[in-house]
PDB file of C-alpha atoms in Angstrom:
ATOM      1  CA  UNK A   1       1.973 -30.477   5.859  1.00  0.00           C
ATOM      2  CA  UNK A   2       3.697 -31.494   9.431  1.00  0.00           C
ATOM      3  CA  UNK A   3       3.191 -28.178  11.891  1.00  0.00           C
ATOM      4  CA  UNK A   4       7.059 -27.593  12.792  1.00  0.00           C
ATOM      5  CA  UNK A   5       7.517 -25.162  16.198  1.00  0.00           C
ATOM      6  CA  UNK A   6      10.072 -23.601  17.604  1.00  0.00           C
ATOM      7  CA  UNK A   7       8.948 -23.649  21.441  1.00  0.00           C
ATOM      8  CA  UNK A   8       5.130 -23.050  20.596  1.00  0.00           C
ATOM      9  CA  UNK A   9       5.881 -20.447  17.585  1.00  0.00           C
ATOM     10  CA  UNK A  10       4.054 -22.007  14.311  1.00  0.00           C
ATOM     11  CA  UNK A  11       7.258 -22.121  11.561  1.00  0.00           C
ATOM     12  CA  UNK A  12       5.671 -23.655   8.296  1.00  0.00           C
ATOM     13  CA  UNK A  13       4.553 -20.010   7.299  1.00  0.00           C
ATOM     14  CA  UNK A  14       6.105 -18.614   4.690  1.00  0.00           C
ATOM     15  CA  UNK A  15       8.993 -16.831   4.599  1.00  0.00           C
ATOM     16  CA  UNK A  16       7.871 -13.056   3.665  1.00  0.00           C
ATOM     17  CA  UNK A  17       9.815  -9.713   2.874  1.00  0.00           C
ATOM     18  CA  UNK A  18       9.172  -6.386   3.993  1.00  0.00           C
ATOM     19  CA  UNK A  19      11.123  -3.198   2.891  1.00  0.00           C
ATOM     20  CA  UNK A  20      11.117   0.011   4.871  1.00  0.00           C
ATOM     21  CA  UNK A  21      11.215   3.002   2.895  1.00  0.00           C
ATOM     22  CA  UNK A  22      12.518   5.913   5.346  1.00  0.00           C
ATOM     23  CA  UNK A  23      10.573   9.001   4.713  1.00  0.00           C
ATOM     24  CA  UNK A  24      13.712  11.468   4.588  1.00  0.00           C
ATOM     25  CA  UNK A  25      15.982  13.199   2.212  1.00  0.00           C
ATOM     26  CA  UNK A  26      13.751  12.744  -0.970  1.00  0.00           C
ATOM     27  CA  UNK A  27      10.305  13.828  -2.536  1.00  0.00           C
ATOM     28  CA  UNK A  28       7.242  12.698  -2.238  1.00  0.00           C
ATOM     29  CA  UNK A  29       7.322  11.316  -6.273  1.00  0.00           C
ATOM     30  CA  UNK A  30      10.225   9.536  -5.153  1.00  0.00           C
ATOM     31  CA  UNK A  31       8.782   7.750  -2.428  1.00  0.00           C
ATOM     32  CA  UNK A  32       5.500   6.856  -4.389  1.00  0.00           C
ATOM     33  CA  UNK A  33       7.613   5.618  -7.234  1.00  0.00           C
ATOM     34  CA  UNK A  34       9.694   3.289  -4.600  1.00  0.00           C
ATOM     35  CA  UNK A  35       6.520   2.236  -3.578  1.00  0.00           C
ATOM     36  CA  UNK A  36       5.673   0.691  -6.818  1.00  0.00           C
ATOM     37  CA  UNK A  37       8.566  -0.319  -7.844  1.00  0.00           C
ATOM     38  CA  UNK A  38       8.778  -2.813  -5.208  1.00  0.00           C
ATOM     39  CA  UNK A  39       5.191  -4.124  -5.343  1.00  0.00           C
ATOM     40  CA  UNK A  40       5.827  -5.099  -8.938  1.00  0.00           C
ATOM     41  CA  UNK A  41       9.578  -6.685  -7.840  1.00  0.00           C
ATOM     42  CA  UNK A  42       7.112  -8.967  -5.508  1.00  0.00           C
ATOM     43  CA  UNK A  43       7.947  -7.733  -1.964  1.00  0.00           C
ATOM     44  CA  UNK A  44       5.332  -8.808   0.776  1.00  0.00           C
ATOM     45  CA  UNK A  45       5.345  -5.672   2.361  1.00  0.00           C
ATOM     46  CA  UNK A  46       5.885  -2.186   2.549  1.00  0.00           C
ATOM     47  CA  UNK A  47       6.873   0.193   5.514  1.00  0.00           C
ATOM     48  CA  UNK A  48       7.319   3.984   6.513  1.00  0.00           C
ATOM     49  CA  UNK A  49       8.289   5.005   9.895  1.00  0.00           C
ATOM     50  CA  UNK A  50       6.403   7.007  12.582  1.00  0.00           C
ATOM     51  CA  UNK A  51       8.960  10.207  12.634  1.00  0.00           C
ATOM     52  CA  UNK A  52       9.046  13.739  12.308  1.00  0.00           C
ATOM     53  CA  UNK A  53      12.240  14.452  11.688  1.00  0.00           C
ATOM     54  CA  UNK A  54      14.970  12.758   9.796  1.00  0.00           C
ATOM     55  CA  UNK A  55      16.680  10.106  12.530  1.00  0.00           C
ATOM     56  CA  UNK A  56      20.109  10.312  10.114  1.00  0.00           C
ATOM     57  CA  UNK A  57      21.591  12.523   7.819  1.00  0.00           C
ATOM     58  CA  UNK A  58      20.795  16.146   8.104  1.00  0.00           C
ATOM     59  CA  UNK A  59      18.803  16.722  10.997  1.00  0.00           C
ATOM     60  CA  UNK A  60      16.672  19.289   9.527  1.00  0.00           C
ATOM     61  CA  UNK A  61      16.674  17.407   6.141  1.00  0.00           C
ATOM     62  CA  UNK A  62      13.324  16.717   4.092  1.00  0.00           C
ATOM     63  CA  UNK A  63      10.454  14.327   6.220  1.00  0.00           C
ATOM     64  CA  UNK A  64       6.987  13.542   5.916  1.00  0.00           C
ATOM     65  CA  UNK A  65       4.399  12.187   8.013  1.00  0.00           C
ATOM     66  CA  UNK A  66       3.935   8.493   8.095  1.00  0.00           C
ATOM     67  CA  UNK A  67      -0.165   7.774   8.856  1.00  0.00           C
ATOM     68  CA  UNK A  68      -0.733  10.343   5.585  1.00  0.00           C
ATOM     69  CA  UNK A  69       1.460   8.373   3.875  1.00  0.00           C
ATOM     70  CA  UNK A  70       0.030   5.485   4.156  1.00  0.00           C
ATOM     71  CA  UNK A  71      -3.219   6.285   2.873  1.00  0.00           C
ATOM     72  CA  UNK A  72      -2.042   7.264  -0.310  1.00  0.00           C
ATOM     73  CA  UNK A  73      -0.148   3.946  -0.265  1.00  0.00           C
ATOM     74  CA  UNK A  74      -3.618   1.554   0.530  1.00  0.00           C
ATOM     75  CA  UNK A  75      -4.824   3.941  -2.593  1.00  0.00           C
ATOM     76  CA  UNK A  76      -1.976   3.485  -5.192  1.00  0.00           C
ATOM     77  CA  UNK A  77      -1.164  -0.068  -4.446  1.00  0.00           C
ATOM     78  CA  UNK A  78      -3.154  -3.449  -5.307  1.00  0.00           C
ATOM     79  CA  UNK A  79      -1.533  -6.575  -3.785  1.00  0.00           C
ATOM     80  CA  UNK A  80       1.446  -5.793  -1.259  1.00  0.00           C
ATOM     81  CA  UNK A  81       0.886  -4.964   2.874  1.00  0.00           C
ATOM     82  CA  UNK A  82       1.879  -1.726   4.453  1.00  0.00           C
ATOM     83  CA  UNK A  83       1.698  -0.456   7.617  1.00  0.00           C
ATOM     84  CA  UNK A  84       4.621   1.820   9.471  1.00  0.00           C
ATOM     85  CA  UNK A  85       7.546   0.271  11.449  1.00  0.00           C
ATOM     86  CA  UNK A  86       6.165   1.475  13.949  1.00  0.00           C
ATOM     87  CA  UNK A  87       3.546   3.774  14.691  1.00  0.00           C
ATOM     88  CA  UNK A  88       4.678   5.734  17.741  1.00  0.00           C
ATOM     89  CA  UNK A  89       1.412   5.107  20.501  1.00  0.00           C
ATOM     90  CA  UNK A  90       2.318   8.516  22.093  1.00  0.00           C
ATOM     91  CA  UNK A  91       1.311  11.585  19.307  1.00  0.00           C
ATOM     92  CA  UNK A  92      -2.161  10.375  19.063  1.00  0.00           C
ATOM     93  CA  UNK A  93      -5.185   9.452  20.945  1.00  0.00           C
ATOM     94  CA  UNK A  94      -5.847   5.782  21.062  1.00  0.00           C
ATOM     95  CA  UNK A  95      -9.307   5.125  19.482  1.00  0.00           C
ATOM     96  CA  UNK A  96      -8.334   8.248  16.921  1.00  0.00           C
ATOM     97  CA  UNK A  97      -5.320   5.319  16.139  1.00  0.00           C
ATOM     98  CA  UNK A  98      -8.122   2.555  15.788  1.00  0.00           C
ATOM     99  CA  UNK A  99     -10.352   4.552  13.789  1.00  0.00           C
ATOM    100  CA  UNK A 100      -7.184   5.694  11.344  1.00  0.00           C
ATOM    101  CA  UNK A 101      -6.359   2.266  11.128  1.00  0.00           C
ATOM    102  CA  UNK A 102      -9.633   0.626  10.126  1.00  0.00           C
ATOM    103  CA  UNK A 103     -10.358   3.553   7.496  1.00  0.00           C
ATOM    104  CA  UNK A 104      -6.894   2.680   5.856  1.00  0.00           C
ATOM    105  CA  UNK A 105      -7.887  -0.890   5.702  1.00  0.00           C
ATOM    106  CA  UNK A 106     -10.955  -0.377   3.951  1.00  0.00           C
ATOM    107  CA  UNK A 107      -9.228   2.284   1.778  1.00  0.00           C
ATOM    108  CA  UNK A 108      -6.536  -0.865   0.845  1.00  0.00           C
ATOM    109  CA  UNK A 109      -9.673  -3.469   0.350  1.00  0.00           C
ATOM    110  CA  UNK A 110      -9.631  -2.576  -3.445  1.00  0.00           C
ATOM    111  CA  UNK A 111     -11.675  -5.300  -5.328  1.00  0.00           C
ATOM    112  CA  UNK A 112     -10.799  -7.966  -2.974  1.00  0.00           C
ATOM    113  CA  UNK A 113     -12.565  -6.431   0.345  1.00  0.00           C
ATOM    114  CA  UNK A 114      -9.927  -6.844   2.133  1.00  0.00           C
ATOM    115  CA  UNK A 115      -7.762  -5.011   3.707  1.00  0.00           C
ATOM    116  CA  UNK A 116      -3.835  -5.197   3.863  1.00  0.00           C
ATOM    117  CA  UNK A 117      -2.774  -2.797   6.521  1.00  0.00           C
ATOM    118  CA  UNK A 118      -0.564  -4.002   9.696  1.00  0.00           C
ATOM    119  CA  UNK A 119      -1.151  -2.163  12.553  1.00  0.00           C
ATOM    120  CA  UNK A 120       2.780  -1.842  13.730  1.00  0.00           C
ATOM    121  CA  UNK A 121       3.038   0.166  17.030  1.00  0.00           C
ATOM    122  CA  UNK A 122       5.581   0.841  19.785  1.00  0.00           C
ATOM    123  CA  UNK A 123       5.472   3.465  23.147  1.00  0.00           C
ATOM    124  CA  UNK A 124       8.036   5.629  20.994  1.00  0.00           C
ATOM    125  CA  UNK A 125      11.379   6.851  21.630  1.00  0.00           C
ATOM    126  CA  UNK A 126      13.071   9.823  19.544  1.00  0.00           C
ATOM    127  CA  UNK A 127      12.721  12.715  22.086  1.00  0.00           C
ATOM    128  CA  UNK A 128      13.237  15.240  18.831  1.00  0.00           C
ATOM    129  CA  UNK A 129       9.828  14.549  18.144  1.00  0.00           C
ATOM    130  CA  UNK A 130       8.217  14.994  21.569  1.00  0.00           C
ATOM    131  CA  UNK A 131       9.902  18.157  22.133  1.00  0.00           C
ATOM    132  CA  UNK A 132       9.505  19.574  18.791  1.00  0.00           C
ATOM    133  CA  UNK A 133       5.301  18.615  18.483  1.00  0.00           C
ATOM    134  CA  UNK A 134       5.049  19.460  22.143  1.00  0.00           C
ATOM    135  CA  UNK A 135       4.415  16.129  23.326  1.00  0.00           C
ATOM    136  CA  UNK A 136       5.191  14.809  27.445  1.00  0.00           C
ATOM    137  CA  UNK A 137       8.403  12.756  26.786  1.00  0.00           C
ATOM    138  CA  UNK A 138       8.457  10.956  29.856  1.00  0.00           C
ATOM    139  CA  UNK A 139      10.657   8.036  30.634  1.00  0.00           C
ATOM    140  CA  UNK A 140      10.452   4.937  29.175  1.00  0.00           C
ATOM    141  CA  UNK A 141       9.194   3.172  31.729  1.00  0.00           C
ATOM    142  CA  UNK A 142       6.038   5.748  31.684  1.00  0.00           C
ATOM    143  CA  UNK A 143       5.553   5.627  28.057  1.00  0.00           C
ATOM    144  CA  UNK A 144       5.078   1.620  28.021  1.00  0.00           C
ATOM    145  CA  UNK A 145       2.721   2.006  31.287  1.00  0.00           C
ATOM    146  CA  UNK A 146       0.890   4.197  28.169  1.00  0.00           C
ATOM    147  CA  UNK A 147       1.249   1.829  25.363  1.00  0.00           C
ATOM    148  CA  UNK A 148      -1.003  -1.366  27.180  1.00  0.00           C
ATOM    149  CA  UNK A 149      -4.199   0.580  27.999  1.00  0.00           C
ATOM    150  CA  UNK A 150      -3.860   2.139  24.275  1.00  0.00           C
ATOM    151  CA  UNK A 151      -3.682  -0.812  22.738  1.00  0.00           C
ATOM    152  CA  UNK A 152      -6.804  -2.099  24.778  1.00  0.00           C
ATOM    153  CA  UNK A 153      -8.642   1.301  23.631  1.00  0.00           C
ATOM    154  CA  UNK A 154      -7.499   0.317  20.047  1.00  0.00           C
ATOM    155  CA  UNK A 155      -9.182  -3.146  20.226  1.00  0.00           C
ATOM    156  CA  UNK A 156     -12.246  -2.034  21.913  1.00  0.00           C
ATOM    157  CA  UNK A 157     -12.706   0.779  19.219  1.00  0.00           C
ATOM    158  CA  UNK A 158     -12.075  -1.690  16.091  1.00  0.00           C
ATOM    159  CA  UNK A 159     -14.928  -4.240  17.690  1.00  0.00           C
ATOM    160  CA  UNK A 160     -17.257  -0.745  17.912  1.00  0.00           C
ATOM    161  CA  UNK A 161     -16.530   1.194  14.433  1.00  0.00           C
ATOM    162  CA  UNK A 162     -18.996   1.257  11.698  1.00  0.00           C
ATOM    163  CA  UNK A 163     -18.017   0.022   9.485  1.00  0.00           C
ATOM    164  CA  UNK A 164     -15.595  -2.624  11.322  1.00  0.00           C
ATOM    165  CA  UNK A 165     -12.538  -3.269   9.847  1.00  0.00           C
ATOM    166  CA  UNK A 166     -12.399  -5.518   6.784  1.00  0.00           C
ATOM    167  CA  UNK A 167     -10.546  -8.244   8.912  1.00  0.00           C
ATOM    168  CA  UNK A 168      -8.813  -8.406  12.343  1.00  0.00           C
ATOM    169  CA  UNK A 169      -5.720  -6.039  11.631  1.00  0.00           C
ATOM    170  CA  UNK A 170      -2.695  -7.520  12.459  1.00  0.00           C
ATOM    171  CA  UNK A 171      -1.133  -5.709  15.553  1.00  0.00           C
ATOM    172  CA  UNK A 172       2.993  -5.638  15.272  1.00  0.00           C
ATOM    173  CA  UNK A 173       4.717  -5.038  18.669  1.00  0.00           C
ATOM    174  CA  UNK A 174       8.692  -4.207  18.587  1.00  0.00           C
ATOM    175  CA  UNK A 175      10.990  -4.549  21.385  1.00  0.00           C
ATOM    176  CA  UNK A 176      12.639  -7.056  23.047  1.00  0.00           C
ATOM    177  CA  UNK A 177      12.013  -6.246  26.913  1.00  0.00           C
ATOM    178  CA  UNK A 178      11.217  -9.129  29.448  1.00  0.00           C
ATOM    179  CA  UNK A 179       9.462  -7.540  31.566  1.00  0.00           C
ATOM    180  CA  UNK A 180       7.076  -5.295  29.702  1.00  0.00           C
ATOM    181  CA  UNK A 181       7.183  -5.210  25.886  1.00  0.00           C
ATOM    182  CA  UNK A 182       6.973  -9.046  25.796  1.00  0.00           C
ATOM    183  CA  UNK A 183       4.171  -9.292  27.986  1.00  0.00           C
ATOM    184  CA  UNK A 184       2.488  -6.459  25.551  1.00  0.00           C
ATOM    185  CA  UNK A 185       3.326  -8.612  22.764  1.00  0.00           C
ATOM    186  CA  UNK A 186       1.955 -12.216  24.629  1.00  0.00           C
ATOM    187  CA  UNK A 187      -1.261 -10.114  25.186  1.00  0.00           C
ATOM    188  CA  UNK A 188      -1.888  -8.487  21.594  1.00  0.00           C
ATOM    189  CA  UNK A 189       0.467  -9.085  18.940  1.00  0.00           C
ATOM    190  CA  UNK A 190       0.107 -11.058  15.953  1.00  0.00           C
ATOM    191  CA  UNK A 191       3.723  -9.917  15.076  1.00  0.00           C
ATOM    192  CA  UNK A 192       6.457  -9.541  17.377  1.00  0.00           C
ATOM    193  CA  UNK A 193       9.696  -7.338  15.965  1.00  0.00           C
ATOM    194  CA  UNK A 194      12.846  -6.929  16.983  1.00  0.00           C
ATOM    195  CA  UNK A 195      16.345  -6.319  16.331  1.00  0.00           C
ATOM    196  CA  UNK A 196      17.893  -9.776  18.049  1.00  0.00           C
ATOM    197  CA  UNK A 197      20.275 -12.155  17.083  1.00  0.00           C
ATOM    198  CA  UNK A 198      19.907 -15.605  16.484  1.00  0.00           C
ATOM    199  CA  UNK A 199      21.982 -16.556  19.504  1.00  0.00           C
ATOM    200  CA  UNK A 200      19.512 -14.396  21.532  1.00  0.00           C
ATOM    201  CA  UNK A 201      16.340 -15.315  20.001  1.00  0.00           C
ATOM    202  CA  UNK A 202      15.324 -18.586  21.555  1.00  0.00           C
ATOM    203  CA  UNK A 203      15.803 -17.247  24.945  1.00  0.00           C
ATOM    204  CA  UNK A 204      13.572 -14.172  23.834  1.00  0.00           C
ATOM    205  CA  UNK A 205      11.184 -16.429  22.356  1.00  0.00           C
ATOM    206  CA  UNK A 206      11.261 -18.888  25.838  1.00  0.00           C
ATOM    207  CA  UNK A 207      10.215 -15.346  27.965  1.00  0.00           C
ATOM    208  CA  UNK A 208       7.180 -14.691  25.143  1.00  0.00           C
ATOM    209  CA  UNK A 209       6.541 -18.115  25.920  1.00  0.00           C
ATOM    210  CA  UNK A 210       6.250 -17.726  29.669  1.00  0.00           C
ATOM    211  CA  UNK A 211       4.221 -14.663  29.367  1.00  0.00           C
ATOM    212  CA  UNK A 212       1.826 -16.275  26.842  1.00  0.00           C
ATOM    213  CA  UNK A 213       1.126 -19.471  29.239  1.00  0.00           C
ATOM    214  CA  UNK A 214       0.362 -16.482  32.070  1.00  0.00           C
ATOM    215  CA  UNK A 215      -2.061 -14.739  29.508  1.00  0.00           C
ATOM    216  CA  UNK A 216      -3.668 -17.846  28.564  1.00  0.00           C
ATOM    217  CA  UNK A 217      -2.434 -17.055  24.796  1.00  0.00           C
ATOM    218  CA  UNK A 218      -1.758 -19.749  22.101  1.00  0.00           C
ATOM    219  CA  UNK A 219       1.104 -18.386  20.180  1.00  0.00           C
ATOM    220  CA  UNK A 220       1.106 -20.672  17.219  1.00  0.00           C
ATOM    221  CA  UNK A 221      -0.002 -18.030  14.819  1.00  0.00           C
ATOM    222  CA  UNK A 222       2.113 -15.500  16.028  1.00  0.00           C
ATOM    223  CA  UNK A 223       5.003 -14.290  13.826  1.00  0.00           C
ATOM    224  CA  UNK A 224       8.674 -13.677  14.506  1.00  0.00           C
ATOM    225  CA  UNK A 225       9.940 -10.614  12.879  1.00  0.00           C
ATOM    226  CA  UNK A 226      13.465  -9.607  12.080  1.00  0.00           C
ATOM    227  CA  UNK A 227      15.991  -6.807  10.414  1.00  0.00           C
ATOM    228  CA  UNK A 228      18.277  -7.719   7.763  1.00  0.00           C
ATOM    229  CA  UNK A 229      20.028  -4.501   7.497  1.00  0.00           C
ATOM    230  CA  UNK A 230      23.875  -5.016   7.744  1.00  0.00           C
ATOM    231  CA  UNK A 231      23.579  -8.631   7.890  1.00  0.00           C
ATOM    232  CA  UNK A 232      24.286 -11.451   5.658  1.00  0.00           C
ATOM    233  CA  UNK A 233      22.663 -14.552   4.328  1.00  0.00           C
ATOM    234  CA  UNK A 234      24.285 -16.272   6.844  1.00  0.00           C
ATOM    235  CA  UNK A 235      22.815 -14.010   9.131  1.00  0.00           C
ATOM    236  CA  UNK A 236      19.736 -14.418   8.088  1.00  0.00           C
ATOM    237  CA  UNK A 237      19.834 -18.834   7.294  1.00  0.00           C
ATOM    238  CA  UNK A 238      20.626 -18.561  11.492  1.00  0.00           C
ATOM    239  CA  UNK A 239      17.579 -16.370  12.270  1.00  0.00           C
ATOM    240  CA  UNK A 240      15.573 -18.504  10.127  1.00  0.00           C
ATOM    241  CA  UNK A 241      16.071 -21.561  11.778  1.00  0.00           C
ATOM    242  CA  UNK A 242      15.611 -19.359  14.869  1.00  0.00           C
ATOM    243  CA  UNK A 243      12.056 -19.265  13.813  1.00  0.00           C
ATOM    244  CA  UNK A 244      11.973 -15.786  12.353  1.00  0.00           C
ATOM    245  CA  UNK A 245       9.637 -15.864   9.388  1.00  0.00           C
ATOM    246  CA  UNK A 246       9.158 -11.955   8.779  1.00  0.00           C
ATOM    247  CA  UNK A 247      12.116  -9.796   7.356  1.00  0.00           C
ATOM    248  CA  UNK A 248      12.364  -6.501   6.845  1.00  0.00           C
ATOM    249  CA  UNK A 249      15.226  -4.359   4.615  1.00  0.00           C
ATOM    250  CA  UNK A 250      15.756  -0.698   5.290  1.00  0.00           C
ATOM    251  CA  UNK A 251      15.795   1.020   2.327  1.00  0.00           C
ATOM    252  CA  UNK A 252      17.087   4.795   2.148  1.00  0.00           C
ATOM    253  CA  UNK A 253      16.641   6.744  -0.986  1.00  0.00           C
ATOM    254  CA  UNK A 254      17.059   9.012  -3.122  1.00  0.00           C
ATOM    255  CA  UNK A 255      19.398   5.689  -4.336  1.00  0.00           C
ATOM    256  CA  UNK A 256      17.552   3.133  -3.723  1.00  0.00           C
ATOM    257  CA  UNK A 257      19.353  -0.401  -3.826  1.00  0.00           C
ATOM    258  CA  UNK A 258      17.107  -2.268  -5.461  1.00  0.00           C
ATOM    259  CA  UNK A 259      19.612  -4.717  -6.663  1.00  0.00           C
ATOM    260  CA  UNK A 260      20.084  -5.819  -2.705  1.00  0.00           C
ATOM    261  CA  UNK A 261      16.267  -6.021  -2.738  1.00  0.00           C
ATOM    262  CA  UNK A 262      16.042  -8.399  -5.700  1.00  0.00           C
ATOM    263  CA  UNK A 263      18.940 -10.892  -4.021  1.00  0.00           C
ATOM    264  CA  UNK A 264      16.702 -10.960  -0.867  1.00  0.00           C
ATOM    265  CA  UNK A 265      13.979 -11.171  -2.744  1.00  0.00           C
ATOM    266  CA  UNK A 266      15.600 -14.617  -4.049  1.00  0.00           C
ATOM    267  CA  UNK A 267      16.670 -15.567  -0.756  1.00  0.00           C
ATOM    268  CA  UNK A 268      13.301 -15.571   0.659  1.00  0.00           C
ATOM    269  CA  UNK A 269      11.682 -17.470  -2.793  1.00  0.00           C
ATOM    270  CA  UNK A 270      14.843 -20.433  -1.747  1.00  0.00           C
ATOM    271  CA  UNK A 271      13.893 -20.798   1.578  1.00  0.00           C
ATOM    272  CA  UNK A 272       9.456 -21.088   0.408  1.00  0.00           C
ATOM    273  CA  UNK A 273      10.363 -23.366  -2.435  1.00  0.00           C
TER     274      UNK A 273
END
């Protein structure tokens, strides 16, 4: 197969799907239920989010707690990824993070050995959760001056634990700053996330490229990650020739659209046929 980049980004990987489930204003049976649902339907991966509180809708509405989540999920599924989009760096201690990570990934390694969890983390941002759990809120300058040493805890720990992870855990890095968050992402991410649009994108993508010269980094296995939330397939055909390979779908519940899931789900089989 000819290698096709965009700048130095690797682009003949496949095209995968990942649905984020919001943990708010439903059950916990209704959330495990989603959960399967969409591994059968085929969908490459599966995310919570890293909240306390419900970010729309009632404020005070129903909410659970992402990293328990997910270790029912790496239980009660068999083939699809998970991870949360994103783990907020800031409400735990960073080799605690490592350590929750890697037991999650063995937890997930049913049968094959191993694991499917993506480490997704960001420096955080919904104040209602500082001040509610009693964390420092800071600015957000401060909290992504927190986020680099934590992730170098994180990697230190996984190379230490014993057991060590079943493989290296993908680390997932959103944001789209220049100065800071794409630097974090040159240094340690196997997935960079964002939000961007396709006009925007190759001029994100020539900054990460900068940075990863400075860091000495060859970025042709890293993955370009993208929303599809309010957009269309035109949307999406632009991001893809972008070089965006990763997609995720917002999904709130109780009424789940699964329908929209399935036409995505047939987008992303067109453009990997």
């Amino acid at each position: 197969m000819q290698r096709t980049y965009a700048g130095n980004m690797l682009l003949d990987t496949p095209v995968r799907l990942g649905v984020q489930i919001p943990p708010q204003h439903v059950t916990y049976p209704q959330i495990r239920d989603a959960v399967l649902w969409l591994e059968d339907f085929g969908v490459d991966i599966v995310f919570n989010w890293d909240h306390f509180f419900p970010l729309f809708g009632d404020p005070d509405g129903p909410h659970f707690e992402s990293w328990t989540m997910l270790g029912a999920w790496a239980e009660q599924t068999e083939r699809v990824e998970f991870g949360a989009l994103v783990n907020c760096n800031s409400y735990r201690n960073a080799d605690l993070q490592a350590d929750m990570a890697r037991t999650v990934d063995h937890i997930s390694a049913k049968g094959t050995g191993v694991g499917r969890f993506i480490f997704g983390t960001g420096s955080g941002w919904f104040e209602k959760d500082y001040v509610e759990y009693g964390y420092d809120f800071g600015t957000v300058g401060s909290r992504l001056n927190d986020l680099e040493p934590s992730l170098e805890r994180i990697e230190a720990r996984w190379s230490k634990l014993n057991p060590a992870p079943t493989r290296k855990i993908p680390v997932m890095i959103g944001g789209k700053g220049e100065q800071k968050t794409l630097r974090l992402v040159a240094r340690h991410a196997d997935i960079w996330h964002s939000f961007v649009s396709a006009e925007e994108l190759p001029h994100k993508l020539g900054v990460l490229q900068e940075w990863a010269q400075k860091e000495g980094r060859d970025t042709a296995n890293l993955v370009v990650s993208n929303e599809l939330a309010r957009r269309t397939t035109e949307d999406a055909d632009a991001l893809y020739d972008a070089g965006v390979r990763m997609f995720t779908l917002s999904l709130p519940g109780p009424d789940w659209d699964f329908h929209l899931v399935k036409n995505w789900l047939a987008w992303r089989d067109a453009k990997n046929s």
